[in-house]
């Protein structure tokens, strides 16, 4: 799929989504709705196992909400489409890995988009911030997610002051997984995606559901849900061909062939 706002491509089981809205890759309502359709299709397509989301160009990953579009009438509380802003942060049942390849400035809703991914890879010139405080608005999704991803006091400083951090500091606090030279970012993102695409999709689905649902649960309550067969993805895994294939491959000392069923 190619659109004047985003570009997508598929290689094997891997979907690449590139936000391409010069000059800064900001997201307006129409773009968010398109992204929601793209990520919904990714979620529901059994042939797709991993997604990479990045920005076009070398300067911006995404600065978030398009303030020019807002000035022209886009309502901040308008219809963002499936999955909420950027199509990811509220998309229900997304049980496949998503990699954010942050190729430059990543702030506001753009940082919230990256936080919606499972793995964040960044170019060595990437920078991060939540500048909403300076325009009198709240970074709602980041206020929920960021204090759970990095140390509380660092997250609160970013939220309360709008302070920018460089990629080295982001890596130090665990906000990003790996930092690469800009020229190598997409190569490394594709390597990570290929690694994940070669893995067991039913196990990934179970991991994502358990992690997501257990985030606000007590440990024993989450364990009880597993043992009482209350996680759909875990039950599907335990009754799957892939579960048997994994055991057979181990016994036969060979690589497993995952079918996702």
C-alpha positions as semicolon CSV with decimal commas, in nm:
position;residue;x (nm);y (nm);z (nm)
1;X;0,000;0,000;0,000
2;X;0,124;0,348;-0,088
3;X;-0,045;0,666;0,032
4;X;0,050;1,030;0,031
5;X;0,077;1,007;0,410
6;X;0,233;0,668;0,473
7;X;0,408;0,397;0,275
8;X;0,396;0,027;0,348
9;X;0,590;-0,267;0,212
10;X;0,596;-0,638;0,288
11;X;0,900;-0,865;0,276
12;X;0,821;-1,222;0,368
13;X;0,638;-1,206;0,702
14;X;0,756;-0,851;0,780
15;X;0,554;-0,532;0,734
16;X;0,731;-0,196;0,714
17;X;0,528;0,119;0,782
18;X;0,692;0,450;0,697
19;X;0,534;0,778;0,804
20;X;0,601;1,016;0,515
21;X;0,450;1,362;0,565
22;X;0,700;1,636;0,487
23;X;0,837;1,833;0,648
24;X;0,821;1,669;0,990
25;X;0,610;1,349;0,965
26;X;0,345;1,494;1,196
27;X;0,018;1,302;1,230
28;X;-0,320;1,456;1,154
29;X;-0,659;1,288;1,193
30;X;-0,663;1,147;0,840
31;X;-0,313;1,002;0,877
32;X;-0,400;0,845;1,211
33;X;-0,705;0,677;1,061
34;X;-0,497;0,533;0,776
35;X;-0,238;0,405;1,025
36;X;-0,517;0,244;1,223
37;X;-0,631;0,054;0,915
38;X;-0,275;-0,053;0,837
39;X;-0,204;-0,185;1,187
40;X;-0,546;-0,351;1,211
41;X;-0,470;-0,539;0,890
42;X;-0,130;-0,633;1,031
43;X;-0,296;-0,767;1,345
44;X;-0,549;-0,973;1,151
45;X;-0,331;-1,101;0,866
46;X;-0,189;-1,445;0,956
47;X;0,089;-1,407;0,697
48;X;0,234;-1,103;0,875
49;X;0,436;-1,171;1,191
50;X;0,640;-0,857;1,267
51;X;0,602;-0,485;1,192
52;X;0,859;-0,206;1,173
53;X;0,741;0,154;1,203
54;X;0,973;0,441;1,108
55;X;0,974;0,789;0,960
56;X;1,083;0,908;0,617
57;X;1,395;1,120;0,586
58;X;1,684;1,165;0,826
59;X;1,563;1,440;1,061
60;X;1,224;1,338;1,199
61;X;1,077;1,013;1,324
62;X;0,758;1,190;1,430
63;X;0,683;1,505;1,633
64;X;0,333;1,382;1,709
65;X;0,017;1,586;1,657
66;X;0,003;1,809;1,348
67;X;-0,048;2,157;1,493
68;X;-0,098;2,310;1,148
69;X;-0,383;2,068;1,084
70;X;-0,523;2,159;1,425
71;X;-0,513;2,526;1,330
72;X;-0,706;2,437;1,016
73;X;-0,980;2,262;1,210
74;X;-0,859;1,916;1,317
75;X;-0,996;1,866;1,669
76;X;-0,753;1,732;1,926
77;X;-1,036;1,510;2,053
78;X;-1,144;1,409;1,701
79;X;-1,172;1,065;1,544
80;X;-0,823;0,914;1,536
81;X;-0,958;0,588;1,394
82;X;-0,886;0,230;1,494
83;X;-0,616;0,195;1,755
84;X;-0,633;0,557;1,863
85;X;-0,358;0,807;1,783
86;X;-0,116;0,661;1,529
87;X;-0,313;0,338;1,508
88;X;-0,112;0,156;1,774
89;X;-0,149;0,280;2,128
90;X;-0,506;0,158;2,182
91;X;-0,525;-0,125;1,927
92;X;-0,682;-0,420;2,106
93;X;-0,550;-0,771;2,067
94;X;-0,226;-0,681;1,890
95;X;-0,032;-0,996;1,975
96;X;0,254;-0,958;1,728
97;X;0,592;-0,786;1,780
98;X;0,630;-0,425;1,666
99;X;0,968;-0,255;1,627
100;X;1,004;0,125;1,626
101;X;1,305;0,241;1,422
102;X;1,352;0,597;1,549
103;X;1,541;0,782;1,278
104;X;1,546;1,132;1,427
105;X;1,338;1,370;1,638
106;X;1,085;1,173;1,842
107;X;0,863;1,388;2,060
108;X;0,510;1,433;2,184
109;X;0,276;1,190;2,014
110;X;0,572;1,056;1,820
111;X;0,729;0,936;2,145
112;X;0,392;0,791;2,241
113;X;0,389;0,605;1,910
114;X;0,736;0,464;1,982
115;X;0,628;0,366;2,333
116;X;0,350;0,158;2,175
117;X;0,612;-0,065;2,011
118;X;0,773;-0,364;2,182
119;X;1,131;-0,285;2,083
120;X;1,278;0,061;2,015
121;X;1,589;0,096;1,800
122;X;1,732;0,443;1,747
123;X;1,974;0,627;1,523
124;X;2,267;0,790;1,698
125;X;2,129;1,139;1,635
126;X;1,777;1,069;1,767
127;X;1,635;1,295;2,038
128;X;1,331;1,258;2,262
129;X;1,095;1,490;2,449
130;X;0,742;1,550;2,571
131;X;0,697;1,922;2,502
132;X;0,319;1,929;2,556
133;X;0,364;2,109;2,889
134;X;0,489;2,416;2,701
135;X;0,170;2,440;2,496
136;X;-0,063;2,384;2,789
137;X;-0,167;2,030;2,699
138;X;-0,111;1,688;2,852
139;X;0,080;1,400;2,699
140;X;-0,193;1,158;2,800
141;X;-0,061;0,822;2,676
142;X;0,294;0,908;2,781
143;X;0,171;1,006;3,128
144;X;0,041;0,651;3,162
145;X;0,321;0,460;2,990
146;X;0,649;0,643;3,045
147;X;0,669;0,609;3,427
148;X;0,630;0,233;3,377
149;X;0,908;0,217;3,117
150;X;1,184;0,425;3,274
151;X;1,262;0,545;3,630
152;X;0,971;0,742;3,773
153;X;1,167;1,057;3,851
154;X;1,317;1,076;3,501
155;X;0,976;1,026;3,343
156;X;0,823;1,294;3,562
157;X;1,101;1,540;3,479
158;X;1,035;1,487;3,108
159;X;0,659;1,525;3,156
160;X;0,676;1,827;3,387
161;X;0,951;2,026;3,212
162;X;0,943;1,916;2,848
163;X;1,321;1,859;2,868
164;X;1,490;1,703;2,564
165;X;1,717;1,402;2,607
166;X;1,967;1,270;2,354
167;X;1,987;0,908;2,247
168;X;2,270;0,824;2,486
169;X;2,060;0,931;2,783
170;X;1,756;0,752;2,641
171;X;1,961;0,432;2,622
172;X;2,096;0,485;2,973
173;X;1,743;0,495;3,117
174;X;1,632;0,197;2,909
175;X;1,399;0,394;2,683
176;X;1,562;0,243;2,374
177;X;1,702;-0,106;2,322
178;X;1,992;-0,031;2,088
179;X;2,158;0,269;1,921
180;X;2,304;0,249;1,570
181;X;2,467;0,484;1,320
182;X;2,189;0,640;1,116
183;X;2,301;0,465;0,798
184;X;2,269;0,126;0,971
185;X;1,937;0,177;1,150
186;X;1,701;0,014;0,899
187;X;1,945;-0,268;0,826
188;X;1,957;-0,350;1,196
189;X;1,580;-0,310;1,233
190;X;1,528;-0,558;0,949
191;X;1,774;-0,801;1,108
192;X;1,576;-0,784;1,432
193;X;1,251;-0,828;1,242
194;X;1,388;-1,131;1,055
195;X;1,495;-1,286;1,385
196;X;1,148;-1,237;1,529
197;X;0,974;-1,351;1,210
198;X;1,165;-1,679;1,231
199;X;1,034;-1,742;1,582
200;X;0,712;-1,901;1,711
201;X;0,419;-1,666;1,648
202;X;0,188;-1,842;1,895
203;X;0,446;-1,800;2,171
204;X;0,482;-1,431;2,085
205;X;0,105;-1,392;2,104
206;X;0,095;-1,557;2,446
207;X;0,382;-1,342;2,574
208;X;0,217;-1,020;2,456
209;X;-0,122;-1,105;2,603
210;X;0,020;-1,212;2,939
211;X;0,246;-0,907;2,965
212;X;-0,035;-0,671;2,865
213;X;-0,302;-0,818;3,092
214;X;-0,073;-0,878;3,389
215;X;0,068;-0,524;3,395
216;X;-0,173;-0,409;3,665
217;X;-0,233;-0,748;3,831
218;X;-0,074;-0,908;4,134
219;X;0,171;-1,184;4,045
220;X;-0,035;-1,467;4,192
221;X;-0,356;-1,341;4,028
222;X;-0,185;-1,346;3,690
223;X;-0,043;-1,694;3,753
224;X;-0,387;-1,817;3,857
225;X;-0,533;-1,691;3,530
226;X;-0,273;-1,894;3,340
227;X;-0,327;-2,213;3,539
228;X;-0,706;-2,176;3,512
229;X;-0,686;-2,150;3,132
230;X;-0,808;-1,788;3,126
231;X;-0,559;-1,656;2,870
232;X;-0,686;-1,740;2,522
233;X;-0,345;-1,720;2,355
234;X;-0,181;-1,947;2,612
235;X;-0,453;-2,209;2,571
236;X;-0,425;-2,190;2,194
237;X;-0,049;-2,239;2,220
238;X;-0,077;-2,544;2,446
239;X;-0,320;-2,707;2,203
240;X;-0,125;-2,621;1,887
241;X;0,080;-2,805;1,630
242;X;0,363;-2,564;1,706
243;X;0,378;-2,682;2,069
244;X;0,435;-3,038;1,948
245;X;0,676;-2,922;1,679
246;X;0,890;-2,744;1,936
247;X;0,922;-3,057;2,148
248;X;0,995;-3,276;1,845
249;X;1,257;-3,036;1,708
250;X;1,434;-3,027;2,044
251;X;1,434;-3,407;2,070
252;X;1,554;-3,444;1,710
253;X;1,820;-3,173;1,752
254;X;1,694;-2,964;1,458
255;X;1,551;-2,619;1,404
256;X;1,173;-2,607;1,448
257;X;0,944;-2,513;1,160
258;X;0,679;-2,280;1,303
259;X;0,342;-2,268;1,128
260;X;0,147;-2,050;1,366
261;X;-0,114;-2,316;1,427
